[in-house]
Amino acid sequence: MTSAQLTALIFLGASATLSSGFSGHGKQRCFIRNRESSLSMGIFEKQDISNPGEGRPRVDADRETPIDRWFGWNTKEGETDTLQAPGSKAPLNFVDSMDPANYVSVSLQKPMGITFEENDDETKGVFVVSLAEGSNSAQNGVLKRGDQLVAVNEVKTTGMTLDDALDSIISAETDSTKLLLFRGSTKQLYGPTGASREWLDEFIGNGGVEATSA
């Protein structure tokens, strides 16, 4: 069997354990030991090539190869956030909520034209849903849908109900009100990898990041 035939055998879904041996003349050769078993190299398993994603095995991120990705063997359904960048233990879509670079700040006059919505009952806190066309917030051009409100002026709003968060904006007496927001998901702010209370308190107390005025 030529190397091309062997490659074709593998990629057409034939399941066989390959091993190497030597002929009587001392030349190395490859042969099929058991046609009913699967390739035992830790990568290939019996698979329907017509549907690469179906029945795929789980491959650890640090062992993932280009062939794994080609077959769709990199992760289970619904676990794409566990994929890791090469040389990193963090998921590819990870946003560090203890990195000031992942925060934005605006200084706006009221009415701001921002619609907020509350996160789930467990975490609370609010995020930006939309910006009214032509409003101060829309003209400012910084805020985006999904931004998580972290502070109003120097009042921390993480974990607040929608009513309490809005009250902190309404009751602000400054001409322009500074909003500090995290540009990431609810899970990234409030989940196990979210910013610690101590870090947020210090960050907000130090003014967060520089605000962009409308």
Short mmCIF file of C-alpha atoms in Angstrom, two decimals:
data_model
loop_
_atom_site.label_atom_id
_atom_site.label_comp_id
_atom_site.label_asym_id
_atom_site.label_seq_id
_atom_site.Cartn_x
_atom_site.Cartn_y
_atom_site.Cartn_z
CA MET A 1 0.00 0.00 0.00
CA THR A 2 1.43 3.37 -1.00
CA SER A 3 1.48 6.36 1.37
CA ALA A 4 -1.19 8.00 -0.77
CA GLN A 5 -3.44 4.94 -0.42
CA LEU A 6 -2.86 4.88 3.33
CA THR A 7 -3.79 8.55 3.61
CA ALA A 8 -6.93 7.96 1.57
CA LEU A 9 -7.83 5.03 3.80
CA ILE A 10 -7.61 7.21 6.89
CA PHE A 11 -9.62 10.11 5.54
CA LEU A 12 -12.33 7.95 4.00
CA GLY A 13 -13.25 6.76 7.47
CA ALA A 14 -11.67 3.29 7.51
CA SER A 15 -11.05 2.26 11.10
CA ALA A 16 -7.91 0.27 11.64
CA THR A 17 -5.02 0.15 14.07
CA LEU A 18 -1.74 0.73 12.26
CA SER A 19 1.57 -0.64 13.47
CA SER A 20 4.96 -0.95 11.90
CA GLY A 21 7.12 -4.00 11.43
CA PHE A 22 10.02 -5.28 9.40
CA SER A 23 10.05 -7.77 6.52
CA GLY A 24 12.53 -10.54 6.27
CA HIS A 25 14.77 -8.31 4.18
CA GLY A 26 15.03 -5.68 6.91
CA LYS A 27 12.83 -3.13 5.16
CA GLN A 28 10.28 -1.30 7.30
CA ARG A 29 6.67 -1.62 6.28
CA CYS A 30 3.20 -0.75 7.60
CA PHE A 31 0.38 -3.22 7.87
CA ILE A 32 -3.20 -3.41 9.15
CA ARG A 33 -3.51 -5.37 12.37
CA ASN A 34 -7.24 -5.19 13.13
CA ARG A 35 -9.81 -3.73 10.77
CA GLU A 36 -12.50 -3.49 13.46
CA SER A 37 -10.57 -1.25 15.89
CA SER A 38 -9.94 2.44 15.62
CA LEU A 39 -6.69 4.27 15.06
CA SER A 40 -5.08 4.56 18.45
CA MET A 41 -2.94 7.65 18.01
CA GLY A 42 -5.10 9.91 20.23
CA ILE A 43 -6.41 11.89 17.25
CA PHE A 44 -8.37 9.66 14.87
CA GLU A 45 -11.49 7.77 15.84
CA LYS A 46 -14.19 6.13 13.77
CA GLN A 47 -16.09 9.01 12.24
CA ASP A 48 -18.63 9.82 9.55
CA ILE A 49 -16.69 12.26 7.38
CA SER A 50 -19.91 13.45 5.71
CA ASN A 51 -20.87 15.09 9.02
CA PRO A 52 -17.60 16.09 10.75
CA GLY A 53 -19.28 17.64 13.79
CA GLU A 54 -21.41 14.61 14.71
CA GLY A 55 -20.12 12.31 17.43
CA ARG A 56 -16.78 14.06 17.63
CA PRO A 57 -14.50 13.36 20.58
CA ARG A 58 -13.47 15.98 23.08
CA VAL A 59 -9.89 17.20 22.56
CA ASP A 60 -8.07 19.15 25.24
CA ALA A 61 -7.10 22.63 24.11
CA ASP A 62 -3.40 22.05 24.74
CA ARG A 63 -3.47 18.94 22.49
CA GLU A 64 -5.57 20.42 19.70
CA THR A 65 -4.11 20.10 16.20
CA PRO A 66 -5.13 21.56 12.81
CA ILE A 67 -6.66 18.17 11.96
CA ASP A 68 -8.81 18.35 15.11
CA ARG A 69 -10.11 21.74 14.03
CA TRP A 70 -10.70 20.48 10.45
CA PHE A 71 -12.88 17.65 11.75
CA GLY A 72 -14.57 19.89 14.31
CA TRP A 73 -13.07 17.94 17.22
CA ASN A 74 -11.90 20.99 19.15
CA THR A 75 -14.82 21.37 21.54
CA LYS A 76 -18.24 20.06 22.50
CA GLU A 77 -21.42 21.78 21.40
CA GLY A 78 -22.04 24.89 23.49
CA GLU A 79 -18.51 24.97 24.91
CA THR A 80 -16.86 27.34 22.44
CA ASP A 81 -15.97 29.73 25.24
CA THR A 82 -13.48 27.14 26.54
CA LEU A 83 -11.28 27.40 23.46
CA GLN A 84 -7.88 28.81 24.33
CA ALA A 85 -5.43 30.94 22.46
CA PRO A 86 -2.03 29.30 21.80
CA GLY A 87 0.23 29.73 24.81
CA SER A 88 -2.61 31.05 26.99
CA LYS A 89 -4.95 29.44 29.49
CA ALA A 90 -7.65 32.07 28.86
CA PRO A 91 -10.57 31.39 26.47
CA LEU A 92 -10.32 33.05 23.07
CA ASN A 93 -13.25 35.37 23.82
CA PHE A 94 -12.09 36.23 27.34
CA VAL A 95 -12.33 39.90 28.34
CA ASP A 96 -10.43 40.75 31.52
CA SER A 97 -12.62 42.87 33.80
CA MET A 98 -9.56 43.85 35.82
CA ASP A 99 -7.90 45.48 32.83
CA PRO A 100 -8.66 49.22 32.51
CA ALA A 101 -8.31 48.87 28.72
CA ASN A 102 -11.66 47.05 28.70
CA TYR A 103 -13.55 50.03 30.15
CA VAL A 104 -14.99 53.12 28.52
CA SER A 105 -16.22 56.34 30.07
CA VAL A 106 -18.39 59.20 28.85
CA SER A 107 -19.40 62.53 30.32
CA LEU A 108 -22.92 63.43 29.21
CA GLN A 109 -25.54 66.04 29.93
CA LYS A 110 -29.08 64.94 30.66
CA PRO A 111 -31.21 63.80 29.02
CA MET A 112 -28.68 61.25 27.80
CA GLY A 113 -30.95 59.15 25.59
CA ILE A 114 -29.70 55.79 26.91
CA THR A 115 -31.99 52.80 27.47
CA PHE A 116 -30.68 50.41 30.12
CA GLU A 117 -31.87 46.92 30.95
CA GLU A 118 -31.26 44.85 34.07
CA ASN A 119 -29.20 41.67 33.97
CA ASP A 120 -30.66 38.48 35.44
CA ASP A 121 -32.01 38.36 38.98
CA GLU A 122 -28.87 36.69 40.31
CA THR A 123 -26.31 39.30 39.27
CA LYS A 124 -28.47 42.39 38.71
CA GLY A 125 -26.58 45.39 37.40
CA VAL A 126 -27.60 47.06 34.14
CA PHE A 127 -26.34 47.23 30.56
CA VAL A 128 -26.94 49.46 27.55
CA VAL A 129 -29.77 48.30 25.30
CA SER A 130 -30.02 51.21 22.86
CA LEU A 131 -29.19 54.86 22.23
CA ALA A 132 -31.87 57.26 21.05
CA GLU A 133 -31.18 58.66 17.60
CA GLY A 134 -29.73 62.16 17.77
CA SER A 135 -29.35 62.02 21.58
CA ASN A 136 -26.32 63.16 23.52
CA SER A 137 -25.16 59.57 23.96
CA ALA A 138 -25.56 58.77 20.26
CA GLN A 139 -23.69 61.90 19.20
CA ASN A 140 -20.92 61.06 21.65
CA GLY A 141 -20.28 57.88 19.67
CA VAL A 142 -18.55 55.87 22.42
CA LEU A 143 -21.23 53.68 23.99
CA LYS A 144 -22.29 50.38 22.45
CA ARG A 145 -25.11 47.96 23.04
CA GLY A 146 -24.14 45.51 25.78
CA ASP A 147 -21.82 47.85 27.71
CA GLN A 148 -22.19 47.14 31.44
CA LEU A 149 -22.70 50.17 33.69
CA VAL A 150 -20.13 50.13 36.49
CA ALA A 151 -20.28 53.59 38.03
CA VAL A 152 -22.07 56.95 37.87
CA ASN A 153 -19.61 59.67 38.78
CA GLU A 154 -17.92 57.88 41.71
CA VAL A 155 -20.95 55.81 42.77
CA LYS A 156 -20.50 52.12 42.01
CA THR A 157 -23.57 50.65 40.29
CA THR A 158 -22.52 47.02 39.81
CA GLY A 159 -25.15 44.70 41.26
CA MET A 160 -27.78 47.45 41.49
CA THR A 161 -31.36 46.97 40.37
CA LEU A 162 -32.49 48.93 37.33
CA ASP A 163 -34.39 51.43 39.50
CA ASP A 164 -31.43 52.07 41.77
CA ALA A 165 -29.01 52.46 38.87
CA LEU A 166 -31.29 54.96 37.14
CA ASP A 167 -31.79 56.85 40.40
CA SER A 168 -28.02 57.30 40.65
CA ILE A 169 -28.06 59.02 37.24
CA ILE A 170 -31.16 61.11 37.92
CA SER A 171 -29.91 62.28 41.30
CA ALA A 172 -26.48 63.31 40.02
CA GLU A 173 -26.19 67.08 40.48
CA THR A 174 -23.21 67.76 38.23
CA ASP A 175 -23.72 69.57 34.90
CA SER A 176 -22.36 66.55 33.09
CA THR A 177 -22.60 63.05 34.50
CA LYS A 178 -19.73 60.63 34.11
CA LEU A 179 -20.62 57.03 33.30
CA LEU A 180 -18.06 54.25 33.57
CA LEU A 181 -18.85 51.05 31.67
CA PHE A 182 -17.26 47.66 31.15
CA ARG A 183 -17.09 46.48 27.55
CA GLY A 184 -17.71 42.78 28.06
CA SER A 185 -20.38 40.27 28.97
CA THR A 186 -22.34 39.87 32.20
CA LYS A 187 -20.46 36.64 32.92
CA GLN A 188 -17.09 38.32 32.42
CA LEU A 189 -17.96 41.07 34.90
CA TYR A 190 -19.94 39.13 37.51
CA GLY A 191 -18.77 35.54 36.98
CA PRO A 192 -15.92 33.61 38.62
CA THR A 193 -13.29 35.48 36.58
CA GLY A 194 -14.90 38.89 37.16
CA ALA A 195 -13.24 41.84 38.85
CA SER A 196 -12.93 41.64 42.61
CA ARG A 197 -14.85 44.09 44.78
CA GLU A 198 -11.59 45.54 46.06
CA TRP A 199 -10.22 46.10 42.57
CA LEU A 200 -13.41 47.78 41.38
CA ASP A 201 -13.60 50.03 44.45
CA GLU A 202 -10.04 51.21 43.93
CA PHE A 203 -10.50 51.59 40.17
CA ILE A 204 -13.64 53.68 40.56
CA GLY A 205 -12.16 55.68 43.43
CA ASN A 206 -9.21 56.59 41.21
CA GLY A 207 -11.55 57.90 38.52
CA GLY A 208 -11.66 54.85 36.26
CA VAL A 209 -10.66 55.83 32.72
CA GLU A 210 -10.72 59.24 31.08
CA ALA A 211 -14.18 60.27 29.96
CA THR A 212 -15.12 61.36 26.45
CA SER A 213 -17.46 64.35 26.41
CA ALA A 214 -20.34 64.73 23.96
#
